[in-house]
Amino acid sequence: MKTVEEWQGWAAQRGIEIITQPAQVAKLSQDYYHFSPILTPLLADKRGDVVLKPATEEEVIAIAQACVASETFLTVRGSGTGNYGQCIPLQGGVILDTSKLQRVIHLEPGLTTVEPGVKLANLEQQAQSLGWEWRMVPSTVRTATIGGFIAGGSGGIGSILYGQLRDRGNLVGARVVTMTNPVEVIELAGEATQVINHAYGVNGIITALTLPLAPAYPWQAFGVSFPAFVPAAEFGLALGNCDGIIKRLISVFDRPIPSFFTPLREQIPTHQCLVLTLINRPDRLAFTELAQKYGGQVIPLDKPITVIECTWNHTTLHARAADPTWTYLQCLYPDLTTVYKLQEQLGEEIAMHLEFIRLGGKVIPAAIPLVRFTTADRMAELIQLHEAQGVLVANPHTYILEDGGMKTIDREQLAFKQRVDPKGLMNPGKMRAWWEFIK
Ligand SMILES: Cc1cc2nc3c(=O)[nH]c(=O)nc-3n(C[C@H](O)[C@H](O)[C@H](O)COP(=O)(O)OP(=O)(O)OC[C@H]3O[C@@H](n4cnc5c(N)ncnc54)[C@H](O)[C@@H]3O)c2cc1C
C-alpha cells in the first residue's frame, strides 16, 4: 500500500487529479446508504485514503497498474447515488472517481457508446435532438452516471416499455480495464457483458459502454387522483396492459405518500391516492378515458422531471425528508391480489408504492413500499412474510452483492473476477462468492 504522500507524488508526476483533503475524501467515500437504518451504523465511518480522477482510459490503466503493483484496494465511484453502499470502500485504498470520463464516443440513431462518467441526463439531451433517448433511466437521471447505473442500478423510468437493465438486448458492449499484471483492456459484447452488469464494480473498471437507445416520444406528465388504493392500482395495471397508449412511467401511491411530494403540493390533492405517469402526448385522450373508467381525476402536470423525481427511490427520499422513521423494501409482487393481502396484513407499518414494469413480456407490479422501521429483526420478519407470499424481495439493507436481489452465487461473474482481479483488490468485502469460494 502506498502512503497518501506517495500517491500525491505519483499523481503529480502523471498530471492525474488527486484529492487528499480528509473532509473531501470522506464525502466522496459515501453514497445514499443512509436510506437504510440497518446499513447506517455499518458504513458511516468507512473512508478511502485518496481519490484519483482520471480523464482518459490511459490514466485509468496507470491507476490500475499502480494499485496492482502496490496491492492497494480500489473502489470505483460514479456520482455516489447508490443506495446500498455499493461505492463505499470498506477497507480504504483508492477511490477512482469517473467524473472526468465524460466523452460521448459515438452516437447514431438507436445506439451510443459513451465513457462511464457521462451523466444520464446529458446524453439524453443530446440523443433527444436526434429523436432518441435512453431506454430507461433511474429517477436520479440528473445526477447519476451511466457506469454507475449499469454497475449498481437495475431499471427505472422506461422499464414499463423495455424491462430492466439485465434483460437481453439492453446492454450491447463494454470495455473493461483489468487489475492484473500486466493490466489488460477487455472488450465484451452481447451476453458476455452480463458479468459486469450489476456487479458493483468488483470485476474490472468499465471505461466504455455501448447501449441501445429508444425512440424519443413527446412525454406529457399526468397525475391521476383516486379516493382509494384499489382503483388506483387496477388503473395502473390496465394502463400497463393497454398497448395503444405509449407510456414511460406508471407509479401508484397509497396514502399518506402523496402528502410527502412537496414539489407537487400546489398541483395535486395530497390526501388522495395517486398515480403519476408519463404518457406519449398524442395518446392523452385514450389515457384520460381509461382513467375516468376507473374513477380517476386526471391532472396534467408541467414538468416530467419534477414527476420523475417523486417516483422510484425518490419517493423514499421525500418520505424520509418528512419523517425519517420511514425506510423501504424493493419487491416484485406476483399480482395485485398479493399486494392487497400484504397491505391488509401489515396495516400502517407499510405505505404501498408500486412501479409497474415489463418483466418477461408481462406487466407486473414492482414496488418500493415504505416501511416504518422498528428493528432489524422485524425487517427480516417482514422480508420473510413477503417471501412466504411468493414476493421476490431485493433486500436494500445489505451491501453484499448476492444478498440483495441476486440471491445466488453467479459462477460466471466469479470466474470473470478471478480473471480480471486475481488479487481481490476491487471493492473488497462486497462479493460473497469471493470469500466463500476463493479466499
Ligand atoms: C433518490 C434516489 C433514487 C434512485 N432511483 C433509482 C432508480 O429509479 N433506479 C435504479 O436502478 N436505481 C436508483 N437509485 C440508485 C442509483 O441512483 C442508481 O443505481 C444510479 O444509477 C447509480 O449511479 P451513480 O453514478 O451514482 O453510481 P455510484 O453510486 O457511484 O456507483 C454504483 C456502483 O457502480 C460501480 N461503478 C461505477 N462506475 C463504474 C465503472 N466505471 N466501472 C465499474 N464499476 C463502476 C461502483 O463501484 C458502485 O458499486 C436511486 C438512488 C437514490 C438516492
Coordinates of C-alpha atoms in Angstrom, one line a residue, residues 17-391:
E17 CA -6.0 14.9 -10.4
I18 CA -5.9 13.7 -6.8
I19 CA -7.9 14.6 -3.7
T20 CA -6.4 14.0 -0.3
Q21 CA -8.2 16.6 1.9
P22 CA -9.8 14.4 4.5
A23 CA -13.3 16.1 4.5
Q24 CA -13.5 15.9 0.7
V25 CA -12.3 12.2 0.7
A26 CA -14.9 11.4 3.4
K27 CA -17.6 13.0 1.2
L28 CA -16.5 11.1 -1.8
S29 CA -16.5 7.8 0.2
Q30 CA -20.2 7.9 0.8
D31 CA -23.5 7.3 -1.1
Y32 CA -27.2 7.1 -0.1
Y33 CA -26.8 4.0 2.2
H34 CA -28.4 6.2 4.9
F35 CA -31.9 5.3 3.5
S36 CA -31.3 2.1 5.5
P37 CA -31.2 2.4 9.3
I38 CA -29.5 -1.1 9.2
L39 CA -26.7 0.0 6.9
T40 CA -26.1 3.4 8.6
P41 CA -24.1 2.2 11.6
L42 CA -22.2 -0.3 9.4
L43 CA -21.0 2.2 6.8
A44 CA -21.0 5.7 8.3
D45 CA -17.2 5.6 9.2
K46 CA -15.9 4.0 6.0
R47 CA -13.4 6.0 4.1
G48 CA -11.0 5.7 1.2
D49 CA -7.4 7.0 1.5
V50 CA -7.2 9.2 -1.6
V51 CA -9.5 10.0 -4.6
L52 CA -8.0 9.8 -8.1
K53 CA -9.8 11.4 -11.0
P54 CA -8.6 10.0 -14.4
A55 CA -9.5 12.0 -17.5
T56 CA -8.6 9.2 -20.1
E57 CA -8.6 5.4 -20.3
E58 CA -4.7 5.7 -20.3
E59 CA -4.9 7.3 -16.9
V60 CA -7.3 4.6 -15.7
I61 CA -4.8 2.0 -16.9
A62 CA -2.0 3.8 -15.0
I63 CA -4.0 3.8 -11.8
A64 CA -4.9 0.1 -12.2
Q65 CA -1.2 -0.7 -12.7
A66 CA -0.1 1.3 -9.6
C67 CA -2.8 -0.4 -7.4
V68 CA -1.8 -3.9 -8.6
A69 CA 1.9 -3.2 -8.1
S70 CA 1.3 -1.8 -4.5
E71 CA -1.5 -4.2 -3.7
T72 CA -3.8 -1.3 -3.0
F73 CA -7.6 -1.7 -2.8
L74 CA -9.5 0.2 -5.5
T75 CA -13.2 1.2 -5.5
V76 CA -14.8 2.9 -8.5
R77 CA -17.2 5.8 -7.9
G78 CA -19.7 7.4 -10.4
S79 CA -21.9 10.0 -8.7
G80 CA -22.4 8.1 -5.4
T81 CA -26.2 7.9 -5.7
G82 CA -26.3 4.1 -5.0
N83 CA -28.5 3.1 -2.1
Y84 CA -26.6 0.2 -0.6
G85 CA -23.0 1.5 -0.1
Q86 CA -22.0 0.0 -3.5
C87 CA -19.3 2.6 -4.0
I88 CA -18.3 2.8 -0.3
P89 CA -14.7 1.5 0.3
L90 CA -14.9 -0.9 3.2
Q91 CA -11.2 -1.3 3.5
G92 CA -9.7 2.1 2.5
G93 CA -7.5 2.4 -0.6
V94 CA -8.0 4.4 -3.8
I95 CA -11.4 5.8 -4.9
L96 CA -11.4 6.0 -8.7
D97 CA -13.8 8.8 -9.5
T98 CA -15.1 8.6 -13.1
S99 CA -16.5 12.2 -13.3
K100 CA -13.9 13.3 -15.8
L101 CA -14.6 10.4 -18.2
Q102 CA -17.3 12.3 -19.9
R103 CA -16.8 11.6 -23.6
V104 CA -19.7 10.6 -25.9
I105 CA -17.6 8.3 -28.2
H106 CA -20.3 7.6 -30.7
L107 CA -24.0 8.5 -31.1
E108 CA -26.1 7.3 -34.0
P109 CA -29.9 6.7 -34.3
G110 CA -30.6 3.9 -31.9
L111 CA -27.1 3.3 -30.4
T112 CA -24.5 5.1 -28.4
T113 CA -21.0 4.4 -27.0
V114 CA -20.0 6.5 -24.0
E115 CA -17.4 6.8 -21.3
P116 CA -18.7 5.7 -17.9
G117 CA -18.8 9.1 -16.2
V118 CA -21.3 10.5 -18.7
K119 CA -24.3 11.9 -16.8
L120 CA -27.5 10.2 -17.9
A121 CA -29.4 13.5 -18.4
N122 CA -26.6 14.9 -20.6
L123 CA -26.5 12.1 -23.1
E124 CA -30.4 12.0 -23.1
Q125 CA -30.4 15.7 -24.1
Q126 CA -28.0 15.1 -27.0
A127 CA -29.8 11.9 -28.1
Q128 CA -33.3 13.6 -28.0
S129 CA -32.1 16.2 -30.5
L130 CA -31.7 13.1 -32.9
G131 CA -35.1 11.7 -31.9
W132 CA -33.7 9.1 -29.5
E133 CA -33.4 8.7 -25.7
W134 CA -32.2 6.1 -23.1
R135 CA -34.4 3.0 -22.9
M136 CA -34.6 3.5 -19.2
V137 CA -33.2 5.9 -16.6
P138 CA -33.2 5.9 -12.8
S139 CA -35.1 8.7 -11.0
T140 CA -31.5 10.1 -10.3
V141 CA -31.2 10.8 -14.1
R142 CA -30.0 14.3 -13.4
T143 CA -27.0 13.2 -11.3
A144 CA -26.2 9.5 -11.9
T145 CA -23.6 8.3 -14.4
I146 CA -24.2 5.6 -16.9
G147 CA -21.3 3.5 -15.4
G148 CA -22.9 3.6 -12.0
F149 CA -26.3 2.8 -13.4
I150 CA -25.0 -0.3 -15.2
A151 CA -22.8 -1.5 -12.3
G152 CA -25.2 -0.5 -9.4
G153 CA -28.7 0.1 -10.7
S154 CA -31.5 -2.1 -12.1
G155 CA -34.1 -0.1 -14.0
G156 CA -36.5 2.8 -13.7
I157 CA -38.4 5.2 -15.9
G158 CA -38.8 3.3 -19.2
S159 CA -38.9 -0.2 -17.6
I160 CA -42.6 -0.4 -18.4
L161 CA -41.6 -0.5 -22.1
Y162 CA -38.1 -2.1 -22.1
G163 CA -37.8 -4.2 -18.9
Q164 CA -34.8 -4.0 -16.7
L165 CA -31.1 -3.4 -17.4
R166 CA -30.3 -7.1 -17.1
D167 CA -32.8 -8.0 -19.9
R168 CA -31.1 -9.3 -23.0
G169 CA -30.5 -6.5 -25.5
N170 CA -30.4 -3.7 -23.0
L171 CA -26.5 -3.7 -22.9
V172 CA -24.6 -4.1 -26.2
G173 CA -20.9 -3.8 -25.2
A174 CA -18.4 -2.8 -22.6
R175 CA -14.7 -2.1 -22.4
V176 CA -13.1 -3.1 -19.1
V177 CA -9.7 -2.4 -17.6
T178 CA -8.4 -5.3 -15.5
M179 CA -6.4 -5.3 -12.2
T180 CA -3.9 -7.9 -13.5
N181 CA -0.2 -7.8 -14.0
P182 CA 0.2 -6.6 -16.8
V183 CA -3.1 -4.6 -17.0
E184 CA -5.3 -5.6 -19.9
V185 CA -8.2 -3.9 -21.7
I186 CA -11.0 -6.4 -22.5
E187 CA -13.9 -5.9 -24.9
L188 CA -17.1 -7.6 -24.0
A189 CA -20.1 -7.9 -26.3
G190 CA -23.7 -9.2 -26.1
E191 CA -24.4 -11.9 -23.5
A192 CA -20.7 -11.7 -22.3
T193 CA -21.4 -8.2 -20.9
Q194 CA -23.7 -9.7 -18.2
V195 CA -20.6 -10.3 -16.0
I196 CA -20.2 -6.6 -15.4
N197 CA -23.9 -5.8 -15.3
H198 CA -24.9 -5.0 -11.7
A199 CA -21.6 -6.3 -10.4
Y200 CA -20.9 -3.3 -8.0
G201 CA -17.5 -2.7 -9.7
V202 CA -15.9 -5.8 -8.2
N203 CA -14.7 -7.2 -11.5
G204 CA -13.0 -4.6 -13.7
I205 CA -13.1 -0.8 -14.3
I206 CA -15.6 0.0 -17.1
T207 CA -14.1 2.6 -19.5
A208 CA -16.8 2.5 -22.2
L209 CA -20.3 1.2 -22.6
T210 CA -22.4 0.6 -25.8
L211 CA -26.1 0.8 -25.2
P212 CA -29.2 0.7 -27.4
L213 CA -31.4 3.8 -27.4
A214 CA -35.2 4.1 -27.7
P215 CA -37.3 6.4 -30.0
A216 CA -38.0 9.6 -28.1
Y217 CA -41.7 10.5 -27.5
P218 CA -43.2 13.8 -26.5
W219 CA -43.8 12.8 -22.9
Q220 CA -46.6 14.6 -21.0
A221 CA -46.7 14.2 -17.2
F222 CA -50.1 13.4 -15.6
G223 CA -51.2 12.8 -12.1
V224 CA -54.4 10.8 -11.6
S225 CA -56.0 11.0 -8.2
F226 CA -58.3 8.3 -6.7
P227 CA -60.3 8.2 -3.5
A228 CA -58.9 4.6 -2.7
F229 CA -55.9 2.5 -3.5
V230 CA -57.5 -0.5 -5.3
P231 CA -58.9 1.5 -8.2
A232 CA -55.6 3.4 -8.5
A233 CA -53.7 0.1 -8.7
E234 CA -56.2 -1.5 -11.1
F235 CA -55.9 1.6 -13.3
G236 CA -52.1 1.3 -13.2
L237 CA -52.3 -2.3 -14.3
A238 CA -54.9 -1.6 -17.1
L239 CA -52.7 1.3 -18.4
G240 CA -49.7 -1.0 -18.4
N241 CA -51.6 -3.6 -20.4
C242 CA -53.1 -1.1 -22.8
D243 CA -50.9 -1.5 -26.0
G244 CA -52.4 1.6 -27.7
I245 CA -51.2 4.0 -25.1
I246 CA -47.4 4.6 -25.0
K247 CA -46.1 5.3 -21.5
R248 CA -42.7 5.7 -19.8
L249 CA -43.8 5.6 -16.2
I250 CA -46.7 4.2 -14.1
S251 CA -46.2 4.8 -10.3
V252 CA -49.0 4.2 -7.8
F253 CA -49.0 5.7 -4.3
D254 CA -51.2 4.9 -1.3
R255 CA -51.9 7.5 1.4
P256 CA -50.0 9.2 3.0
I257 CA -47.3 9.2 0.3
P258 CA -48.7 12.0 -1.9
S259 CA -48.6 14.3 1.1
F260 CA -44.7 14.0 1.0
F261 CA -44.4 15.3 -2.5
T262 CA -43.6 18.9 -1.7
P263 CA -42.7 19.8 -5.4
L264 CA -46.2 18.8 -6.5
R265 CA -48.1 20.1 -3.5
E266 CA -49.7 23.0 -5.4
Q267 CA -50.9 20.8 -8.2
I268 CA -52.2 17.5 -6.7
P269 CA -54.7 16.6 -4.0
T270 CA -52.3 15.4 -1.3
H271 CA -54.8 13.4 0.8
Q272 CA -55.9 11.1 -2.0
C273 CA -54.2 8.0 -3.6
L274 CA -52.2 9.0 -6.6
V275 CA -50.9 7.6 -9.9
L276 CA -48.0 9.5 -11.6
T277 CA -47.4 8.8 -15.3
L278 CA -45.5 9.9 -18.4
I279 CA -47.7 9.4 -21.5
N280 CA -47.0 10.0 -25.2
R281 CA -48.9 13.3 -25.6
P282 CA -50.9 12.3 -28.7
D283 CA -52.3 9.4 -26.6
R284 CA -53.8 11.7 -23.9
L285 CA -57.5 11.3 -24.9
A286 CA -57.3 7.5 -24.7
F287 CA -55.4 7.9 -21.4
T288 CA -58.0 10.2 -19.9
E289 CA -60.9 8.0 -21.0
L290 CA -59.2 5.0 -19.3
A291 CA -58.5 7.0 -16.1
Q292 CA -62.2 8.1 -16.0
K293 CA -63.3 4.5 -16.4
Y294 CA -61.6 3.7 -13.1
G295 CA -62.9 6.8 -11.4
G296 CA -59.7 8.8 -11.5
Q297 CA -59.4 12.5 -11.8
V298 CA -56.7 13.5 -14.4
I299 CA -54.3 16.4 -13.6
P300 CA -51.9 17.5 -16.3
L301 CA -48.5 18.4 -14.7
D302 CA -45.9 20.8 -16.1
K303 CA -42.6 19.2 -15.9
P304 CA -41.7 15.5 -16.5
I305 CA -38.5 15.8 -14.4
T306 CA -40.5 17.0 -11.3
V307 CA -42.7 14.0 -11.6
I308 CA -39.7 11.6 -12.2
E309 CA -38.1 13.0 -9.0
C310 CA -41.2 11.9 -7.0
T311 CA -41.0 8.2 -8.3
W312 CA -38.8 5.2 -7.9
N313 CA -36.5 5.7 -4.9
H314 CA -37.1 9.5 -4.9
T315 CA -40.4 8.5 -3.2
T316 CA -38.3 7.2 -0.2
L317 CA -36.2 10.4 -0.3
H318 CA -39.4 12.6 0.1
A319 CA -40.9 10.3 2.7
R320 CA -37.7 10.4 4.8
A321 CA -37.5 14.2 4.5
A322 CA -41.0 14.3 6.0
D323 CA -40.4 11.6 8.6
P324 CA -37.0 9.8 8.9
T325 CA -38.6 6.7 10.6
W326 CA -39.7 5.6 7.1
T327 CA -37.4 3.2 5.2
Y328 CA -38.2 0.8 2.4
L329 CA -38.2 -2.6 0.7
Q330 CA -37.8 -3.5 -3.0
C331 CA -40.3 -6.1 -4.2
L332 CA -41.6 -7.9 -7.3
Y333 CA -45.2 -8.8 -6.4
P334 CA -46.7 -11.7 -8.5
D335 CA -50.0 -9.8 -8.8
L336 CA -52.2 -7.2 -7.2
T337 CA -54.1 -9.7 -5.0
T338 CA -50.8 -10.3 -3.2
V339 CA -50.3 -6.6 -2.8
Y340 CA -53.7 -6.1 -1.2
K341 CA -53.2 -9.1 1.1
L342 CA -49.9 -7.8 2.5
Q343 CA -51.4 -4.3 2.9
E344 CA -54.2 -5.8 4.9
Q345 CA -51.8 -7.9 7.0
L346 CA -49.3 -5.1 7.7
G347 CA -51.6 -2.1 8.1
E348 CA -49.9 1.2 8.8
E349 CA -46.5 -0.5 9.1
I350 CA -46.2 -0.1 5.3
A351 CA -47.3 2.5 2.8
M352 CA -47.7 1.0 -0.7
H353 CA -45.7 2.4 -3.6
L354 CA -46.0 0.4 -6.9
E355 CA -43.8 0.8 -10.1
F356 CA -45.3 -1.1 -12.9
I357 CA -42.6 -2.7 -15.1
R358 CA -42.5 -5.2 -18.0
L359 CA -40.9 -8.5 -16.9
G360 CA -40.7 -11.4 -19.4
G361 CA -43.3 -9.8 -21.6
K362 CA -45.8 -9.3 -18.7
V363 CA -46.8 -6.2 -16.9
I364 CA -46.1 -6.7 -13.2
P365 CA -46.3 -4.6 -10.0
A366 CA -42.7 -4.0 -8.9
A367 CA -42.8 -2.0 -5.7
I368 CA -40.7 0.1 -3.3
P369 CA -43.1 0.1 -0.3
L370 CA -42.3 2.4 2.5
V371 CA -41.7 0.6 5.8
R372 CA -41.9 2.1 9.3
F373 CA -38.6 1.0 10.8
T374 CA -38.6 -0.6 14.3
T375 CA -35.8 -3.2 14.4
A376 CA -33.5 -5.2 12.1
D377 CA -35.2 -8.4 13.3
R378 CA -38.6 -7.0 12.4
M379 CA -37.3 -6.0 8.9
A380 CA -36.1 -9.6 8.5
E381 CA -39.5 -10.9 9.5
L382 CA -41.2 -8.5 7.0
I383 CA -39.0 -9.9 4.2
Q384 CA -39.9 -13.4 5.3
L385 CA -43.6 -12.6 5.3
H386 CA -43.3 -11.2 1.8
E387 CA -41.3 -14.2 0.5
A388 CA -43.8 -16.6 2.0
Q389 CA -46.5 -15.0 -0.3
G390 CA -44.3 -15.5 -3.4
V391 CA -42.9 -12.0 -3.5

